[in-house]
């Protein structure tokens, strides 16, 4: 899926997501947000973006898989930000 969002001139903007509990998943829980605000010291064309995610896997998932998924997910979720 792709999301394109143009923030209004007011700041901050918060984009929140949650896992759809009605769908089958290997995740027990997944919530998070993007917090977008004007950069405090640069011009209006600049923004500061904070990413937060909370994910809980089912108990049967081995810890080495959890570690790999955590690293890969963070890289994929933030690689497009410049």
GROMACS .gro file of N, CA, C and O in nm:
model
  328
    1UNK      N    1   0.083  -0.118   0.000
    1UNK     CA    2   0.000   0.000   0.000
    1UNK      C    3   0.088   0.124   0.000
    1UNK      O    4   0.197   0.123   0.054
    2UNK      N    5   0.036   0.231  -0.054
    2UNK     CA    6   0.109   0.357  -0.058
    2UNK      C    7   0.022   0.465   0.003
    2UNK      O    8  -0.099   0.470  -0.021
    3UNK      N    9   0.083   0.550   0.082
    3UNK     CA   10   0.013   0.663   0.141
    3UNK      C   11   0.089   0.788   0.103
    3UNK      O   12   0.209   0.797   0.124
    4UNK      N   13   0.019   0.882   0.043
    4UNK     CA   14   0.078   1.012   0.015
    4UNK      C   15  -0.004   1.114   0.091
    4UNK      O   16  -0.126   1.115   0.082
    5UNK      N   17   0.065   1.197   0.166
    5UNK     CA   18  -0.004   1.293   0.252
    5UNK      C   19   0.068   1.426   0.247
    5UNK      O   20   0.189   1.430   0.262
    6UNK      N   21  -0.006   1.531   0.224
    6UNK     CA   22   0.050   1.665   0.229
    6UNK      C   23   0.003   1.729   0.358
    6UNK      O   24  -0.117   1.746   0.379
    7UNK      N   25   0.098   1.762   0.443
    7UNK     CA   26   0.064   1.817   0.574
    7UNK      C   27   0.016   1.960   0.561
    7UNK      O   28   0.069   2.036   0.481
    8UNK      N   29  -0.084   1.995   0.638
    8UNK     CA   30  -0.127   2.135   0.639
    8UNK      C   31  -0.019   2.222   0.703
    8UNK      O   32   0.077   2.172   0.760
    9UNK      N   33  -0.035   2.352   0.691
    9UNK     CA   34   0.065   2.443   0.746
    9UNK      C   35   0.071   2.438   0.899
    9UNK      O   36   0.171   2.475   0.958
   10UNK      N   37  -0.037   2.393   0.960
   10UNK     CA   38  -0.032   2.380   1.105
   10UNK      C   39   0.051   2.258   1.141
   10UNK      O   40   0.064   2.164   1.064
   11UNK      N   41   0.107   2.259   1.256
   11UNK     CA   42   0.195   2.152   1.299
   11UNK      C   43   0.165   2.124   1.446
   11UNK      O   44   0.130   2.215   1.519
   12UNK      N   45   0.172   2.006   1.494
   12UNK     CA   46   0.216   1.882   1.431
   12UNK      C   47   0.100   1.805   1.366
   12UNK      O   48  -0.016   1.837   1.386
   13UNK      N   49   0.139   1.700   1.292
   13UNK     CA   50   0.043   1.607   1.232
   13UNK      C   51   0.080   1.468   1.283
   13UNK      O   52   0.197   1.433   1.288
   14UNK      N   53  -0.020   1.389   1.321
   14UNK     CA   54   0.004   1.254   1.369
   14UNK      C   55  -0.076   1.156   1.283
   14UNK      O   56  -0.197   1.173   1.269
   15UNK      N   57  -0.007   1.059   1.224
   15UNK     CA   58  -0.071   0.952   1.148
   15UNK      C   59  -0.057   0.824   1.229
   15UNK      O   60   0.053   0.781   1.260
   16UNK      N   61  -0.170   0.764   1.265
   16UNK     CA   62  -0.172   0.650   1.356
   16UNK      C   63  -0.222   0.526   1.281
   16UNK      O   64  -0.309   0.536   1.195
   17UNK      N   65  -0.168   0.409   1.314
   17UNK     CA   66  -0.221   0.285   1.260
   17UNK      C   67  -0.234   0.181   1.369
   17UNK      O   68  -0.168   0.187   1.471
   18UNK      N   69  -0.323   0.084   1.343
   18UNK     CA   70  -0.340  -0.032   1.430
   18UNK      C   71  -0.364  -0.155   1.344
   18UNK      O   72  -0.410  -0.144   1.230
   19UNK      N   73  -0.335  -0.269   1.397
   19UNK     CA   74  -0.359  -0.395   1.329
   19UNK      C   75  -0.508  -0.424   1.330
   19UNK      O   76  -0.576  -0.405   1.431
   20UNK      N   77  -0.561  -0.469   1.218
   20UNK     CA   78  -0.703  -0.506   1.210
   20UNK      C   79  -0.722  -0.639   1.282
   20UNK      O   80  -0.678  -0.743   1.234
   21UNK      N   81  -0.789  -0.638   1.398
   21UNK     CA   82  -0.803  -0.762   1.475
   21UNK      C   83  -0.895  -0.865   1.410
   21UNK      O   84  -0.898  -0.981   1.452
   22UNK      N   85  -0.967  -0.827   1.305
   22UNK     CA   86  -1.058  -0.923   1.239
   22UNK      C   87  -0.986  -1.005   1.133
   22UNK      O   88  -1.044  -1.096   1.077
   23UNK      N   89  -0.859  -0.973   1.103
   23UNK     CA   90  -0.782  -1.044   1.001
   23UNK      C   91  -0.681  -1.138   1.066
   23UNK      O   92  -0.625  -1.108   1.172
   24UNK      N   93  -0.656  -1.251   1.000
   24UNK     CA   94  -0.556  -1.346   1.050
   24UNK      C   95  -0.417  -1.286   1.037
   24UNK      O   96  -0.387  -1.217   0.940
   25UNK      N   97  -0.333  -1.311   1.137
   25UNK     CA   98  -0.198  -1.255   1.136
   25UNK      C   99  -0.108  -1.333   1.230
   25UNK      O  100  -0.155  -1.392   1.328
   26UNK      N  101   0.024  -1.330   1.203
   26UNK     CA  102   0.122  -1.386   1.296
   26UNK      C  103   0.158  -1.284   1.403
   26UNK      O  104   0.230  -1.316   1.497
   27UNK      N  105   0.110  -1.163   1.387
   27UNK     CA  106   0.132  -1.060   1.488
   27UNK      C  107   0.019  -1.065   1.589
   27UNK      O  108  -0.099  -1.078   1.554
   28UNK      N  109   0.054  -1.053   1.714
   28UNK     CA  110  -0.047  -1.046   1.819
   28UNK      C  111  -0.101  -0.903   1.828
   28UNK      O  112  -0.220  -0.882   1.850
   29UNK      N  113  -0.011  -0.807   1.806
   29UNK     CA  114  -0.050  -0.665   1.814
   29UNK      C  115   0.046  -0.584   1.727
   29UNK      O  116   0.164  -0.613   1.720
   30UNK      N  117  -0.005  -0.479   1.665
   30UNK     CA  118   0.078  -0.386   1.590
   30UNK      C  119   0.010  -0.249   1.590
   30UNK      O  120  -0.099  -0.234   1.536
   31UNK      N  121   0.075  -0.155   1.653
   31UNK     CA  122   0.026  -0.018   1.657
   31UNK      C  123   0.144   0.075   1.636
   31UNK      O  124   0.259   0.038   1.658
   32UNK      N  125   0.116   0.196   1.596
   32UNK     CA  126   0.224   0.291   1.581
   32UNK      C  127   0.177   0.422   1.524
   32UNK      O  128   0.058   0.442   1.498
   33UNK      N  129   0.274   0.511   1.505
   33UNK     CA  130   0.241   0.642   1.450
   33UNK      C  131   0.362   0.707   1.387
   33UNK      O  132   0.476   0.674   1.417
   34UNK      N  133   0.333   0.801   1.296
   34UNK     CA  134   0.429   0.896   1.242
   34UNK      C  135   0.391   1.031   1.304
   34UNK      O  136   0.274   1.071   1.296
   35UNK      N  137   0.485   1.099   1.365
   35UNK     CA  138   0.463   1.232   1.423
   35UNK      C  139   0.542   1.330   1.338
   35UNK      O  140   0.665   1.322   1.332
   36UNK      N  141   0.472   1.420   1.271
   36UNK     CA  142   0.535   1.511   1.176
   36UNK      C  143   0.520   1.654   1.226
   36UNK      O  144   0.407   1.698   1.255
   37UNK      N  145   0.632   1.724   1.238
   37UNK     CA  146   0.629   1.861   1.286
   37UNK      C  147   0.729   1.945   1.208
   37UNK      O  148   0.819   1.892   1.145
   38UNK      N  149   0.711   2.074   1.210
   38UNK     CA  150   0.809   2.162   1.147
   38UNK      C  151   0.943   2.147   1.216
   38UNK      O  152   0.951   2.131   1.338
   39UNK      N  153   1.048   2.155   1.136
   39UNK     CA  154   1.182   2.149   1.195
   39UNK      C  155   1.203   2.276   1.277
   39UNK      O  156   1.172   2.386   1.231
   40UNK      N  157   1.255   2.264   1.399
   40UNK     CA  158   1.265   2.380   1.487
   40UNK      C  159   1.365   2.487   1.445
   40UNK      O  160   1.352   2.603   1.484
   41UNK      N  161   1.465   2.450   1.363
   41UNK     CA  162   1.568   2.550   1.330
   41UNK      C  163   1.584   2.575   1.180
   41UNK      O  164   1.660   2.663   1.142
   42UNK      N  165   1.514   2.498   1.096
   42UNK     CA  166   1.528   2.515   0.951
   42UNK      C  167   1.401   2.578   0.896
   42UNK      O  168   1.304   2.600   0.966
   43UNK      N  169   1.400   2.609   0.768
   43UNK     CA  170   1.288   2.677   0.704
   43UNK      C  171   1.160   2.594   0.702
   43UNK      O  172   1.157   2.478   0.741
   44UNK      N  173   1.054   2.655   0.650
   44UNK     CA  174   0.924   2.590   0.647
   44UNK      C  175   0.920   2.468   0.555
   44UNK      O  176   0.828   2.386   0.566
   45UNK      N  177   1.016   2.455   0.465
   45UNK     CA  178   1.018   2.338   0.377
   45UNK      C  179   1.069   2.213   0.447
   45UNK      O  180   1.066   2.104   0.391
   46UNK      N  181   1.119   2.228   0.567
   46UNK     CA  182   1.178   2.115   0.642
   46UNK      C  183   1.081   2.065   0.747
   46UNK      O  184   1.008   2.143   0.809
   47UNK      N  185   1.084   1.934   0.769
   47UNK     CA  186   1.001   1.872   0.873
   47UNK      C  187   1.087   1.777   0.955
   47UNK      O  188   1.188   1.727   0.908
   48UNK      N  189   1.042   1.753   1.075
   48UNK     CA  190   1.102   1.649   1.159
   48UNK      C  191   0.997   1.539   1.171
   48UNK      O  192   0.881   1.565   1.203
   49UNK      N  193   1.039   1.415   1.144
   49UNK     CA  194   0.947   1.302   1.148
   49UNK      C  195   0.994   1.203   1.253
   49UNK      O  196   1.109   1.161   1.253
   50UNK      N  197   0.903   1.167   1.343
   50UNK     CA  198   0.932   1.067   1.445
   50UNK      C  199   0.846   0.945   1.416
   50UNK      O  200   0.727   0.957   1.389
   51UNK      N  201   0.907   0.829   1.418
   51UNK     CA  202   0.838   0.703   1.390
   51UNK      C  203   0.837   0.620   1.517
   51UNK      O  204   0.938   0.605   1.584
   52UNK      N  205   0.719   0.566   1.551
   52UNK     CA  206   0.709   0.480   1.669
   52UNK      C  207   0.623   0.360   1.633
   52UNK      O  208   0.517   0.376   1.572
   53UNK      N  209   0.669   0.242   1.669
   53UNK     CA  210   0.591   0.121   1.644
   53UNK      C  211   0.599   0.029   1.765
   53UNK      O  212   0.703   0.020   1.831
   54UNK      N  213   0.488  -0.036   1.791
   54UNK     CA  214   0.483  -0.138   1.897
   54UNK      C  215   0.425  -0.264   1.832
   54UNK      O  216   0.312  -0.263   1.784
   55UNK      N  217   0.505  -0.370   1.830
   55UNK     CA  218   0.462  -0.495   1.768
   55UNK      C  219   0.484  -0.608   1.868
   55UNK      O  220   0.588  -0.617   1.932
   56UNK      N  221   0.384  -0.694   1.878
   56UNK     CA  222   0.395  -0.813   1.961
   56UNK      C  223   0.367  -0.934   1.873
   56UNK      O  224   0.263  -0.940   1.807
   57UNK      N  225   0.462  -1.026   1.868
   57UNK     CA  226   0.445  -1.148   1.789
   57UNK      C  227   0.379  -1.256   1.874
   57UNK      O  228   0.381  -1.250   1.996
   58UNK      N  229   0.324  -1.355   1.806
   58UNK     CA  230   0.269  -1.470   1.877
   58UNK      C  231   0.383  -1.541   1.951
   58UNK      O  232   0.499  -1.532   1.912
   59UNK      N  233   0.351  -1.610   2.056
   59UNK     CA  234   0.453  -1.673   2.142
   59UNK      C  235   0.537  -1.776   2.069
   59UNK      O  236   0.652  -1.799   2.106
   60UNK      N  237   0.486  -1.837   1.964
   60UNK     CA  238   0.558  -1.944   1.896
   60UNK      C  239   0.671  -1.894   1.806
   60UNK      O  240   0.753  -1.972   1.760
   61UNK      N  241   0.679  -1.764   1.782
   61UNK     CA  242   0.783  -1.711   1.692
   61UNK      C  243   0.917  -1.709   1.767
   61UNK      O  244   0.929  -1.650   1.874
   62UNK      N  245   1.022  -1.773   1.712
   62UNK     CA  246   1.153  -1.777   1.778
   62UNK      C  247   1.216  -1.638   1.790
   62UNK      O  248   1.192  -1.550   1.706
   63UNK      N  249   1.299  -1.620   1.890
   63UNK     CA  250   1.359  -1.488   1.916
   63UNK      C  251   1.449  -1.441   1.801
   63UNK      O  252   1.455  -1.322   1.772
   64UNK      N  253   1.520  -1.532   1.733
   64UNK     CA  254   1.606  -1.489   1.623
   64UNK      C  255   1.522  -1.432   1.507
   64UNK      O  256   1.565  -1.341   1.438
   65UNK      N  257   1.402  -1.483   1.488
   65UNK     CA  258   1.312  -1.429   1.386
   65UNK      C  259   1.267  -1.290   1.427
   65UNK      O  260   1.263  -1.197   1.346
   66UNK      N  261   1.233  -1.275   1.554
   66UNK     CA  262   1.192  -1.145   1.607
   66UNK      C  263   1.302  -1.041   1.586
   66UNK      O  264   1.276  -0.930   1.541
   67UNK      N  265   1.426  -1.075   1.617
   67UNK     CA  266   1.538  -0.981   1.600
   67UNK      C  267   1.556  -0.942   1.454
   67UNK      O  268   1.577  -0.826   1.422
   68UNK      N  269   1.549  -1.039   1.364
   68UNK     CA  270   1.562  -1.012   1.221
   68UNK      C  271   1.448  -0.922   1.173
   68UNK      O  272   1.471  -0.825   1.102
   69UNK      N  273   1.326  -0.955   1.211
   69UNK     CA  274   1.210  -0.877   1.168
   69UNK      C  275   1.217  -0.733   1.220
   69UNK      O  276   1.180  -0.640   1.149
   70UNK      N  277   1.263  -0.715   1.340
   70UNK     CA  278   1.273  -0.581   1.399
   70UNK      C  279   1.370  -0.495   1.319
   70UNK      O  280   1.338  -0.382   1.281
   71UNK      N  281   1.487  -0.547   1.290
   71UNK     CA  282   1.587  -0.472   1.214
   71UNK      C  283   1.537  -0.442   1.072
   71UNK      O  284   1.545  -0.329   1.025
   72UNK      N  285   1.483  -0.542   1.005
   72UNK     CA  286   1.436  -0.524   0.868
   72UNK      C  287   1.318  -0.427   0.863
   72UNK      O  288   1.311  -0.342   0.775
   73UNK      N  289   1.226  -0.437   0.955
   73UNK     CA  290   1.107  -0.350   0.956
   73UNK      C  291   1.147  -0.205   0.975
   73UNK      O  292   1.093  -0.115   0.908
   74UNK      N  293   1.239  -0.176   1.065
   74UNK     CA  294   1.282  -0.039   1.088
   74UNK      C  295   1.348   0.019   0.963
   74UNK      O  296   1.320   0.131   0.923
   75UNK      N  297   1.435  -0.060   0.899
   75UNK     CA  298   1.501  -0.014   0.777
   75UNK      C  299   1.400   0.014   0.666
   75UNK      O  300   1.406   0.117   0.599
   76UNK      N  301   1.303  -0.074   0.648
   76UNK     CA  302   1.204  -0.056   0.542
   76UNK      C  303   1.110   0.060   0.573
   76UNK      O  304   1.067   0.131   0.483
   77UNK      N  305   1.076   0.078   0.698
   77UNK     CA  306   0.981   0.183   0.734
   77UNK      C  307   1.040   0.322   0.725
   77UNK      O  308   0.967   0.420   0.710
   78UNK      N  309   1.173   0.332   0.731
   78UNK     CA  310   1.234   0.465   0.733
   78UNK      C  311   1.330   0.490   0.617
   78UNK      O  312   1.383   0.600   0.605
   79UNK      N  313   1.352   0.395   0.528
   79UNK     CA  314   1.452   0.410   0.423
   79UNK      C  315   1.418   0.520   0.323
   79UNK      O  316   1.506   0.577   0.262
   80UNK      N  317   1.292   0.550   0.305
   80UNK     CA  318   1.251   0.652   0.208
   80UNK      C  319   1.265   0.793   0.259
   80UNK      O  320   1.257   0.888   0.183
   81UNK      N  321   1.288   0.811   0.389
   81UNK     CA  322   1.299   0.945   0.447
   81UNK      C  323   1.437   1.000   0.419
   81UNK      O  324   1.538   0.933   0.440
   82UNK      N  325   1.443   1.123   0.375
   82UNK     CA  326   1.571   1.186   0.346
   82UNK      C  327   1.591   1.306   0.433
   82UNK      O  328   1.504   1.371   0.476
   0.00000   0.00000   0.00000
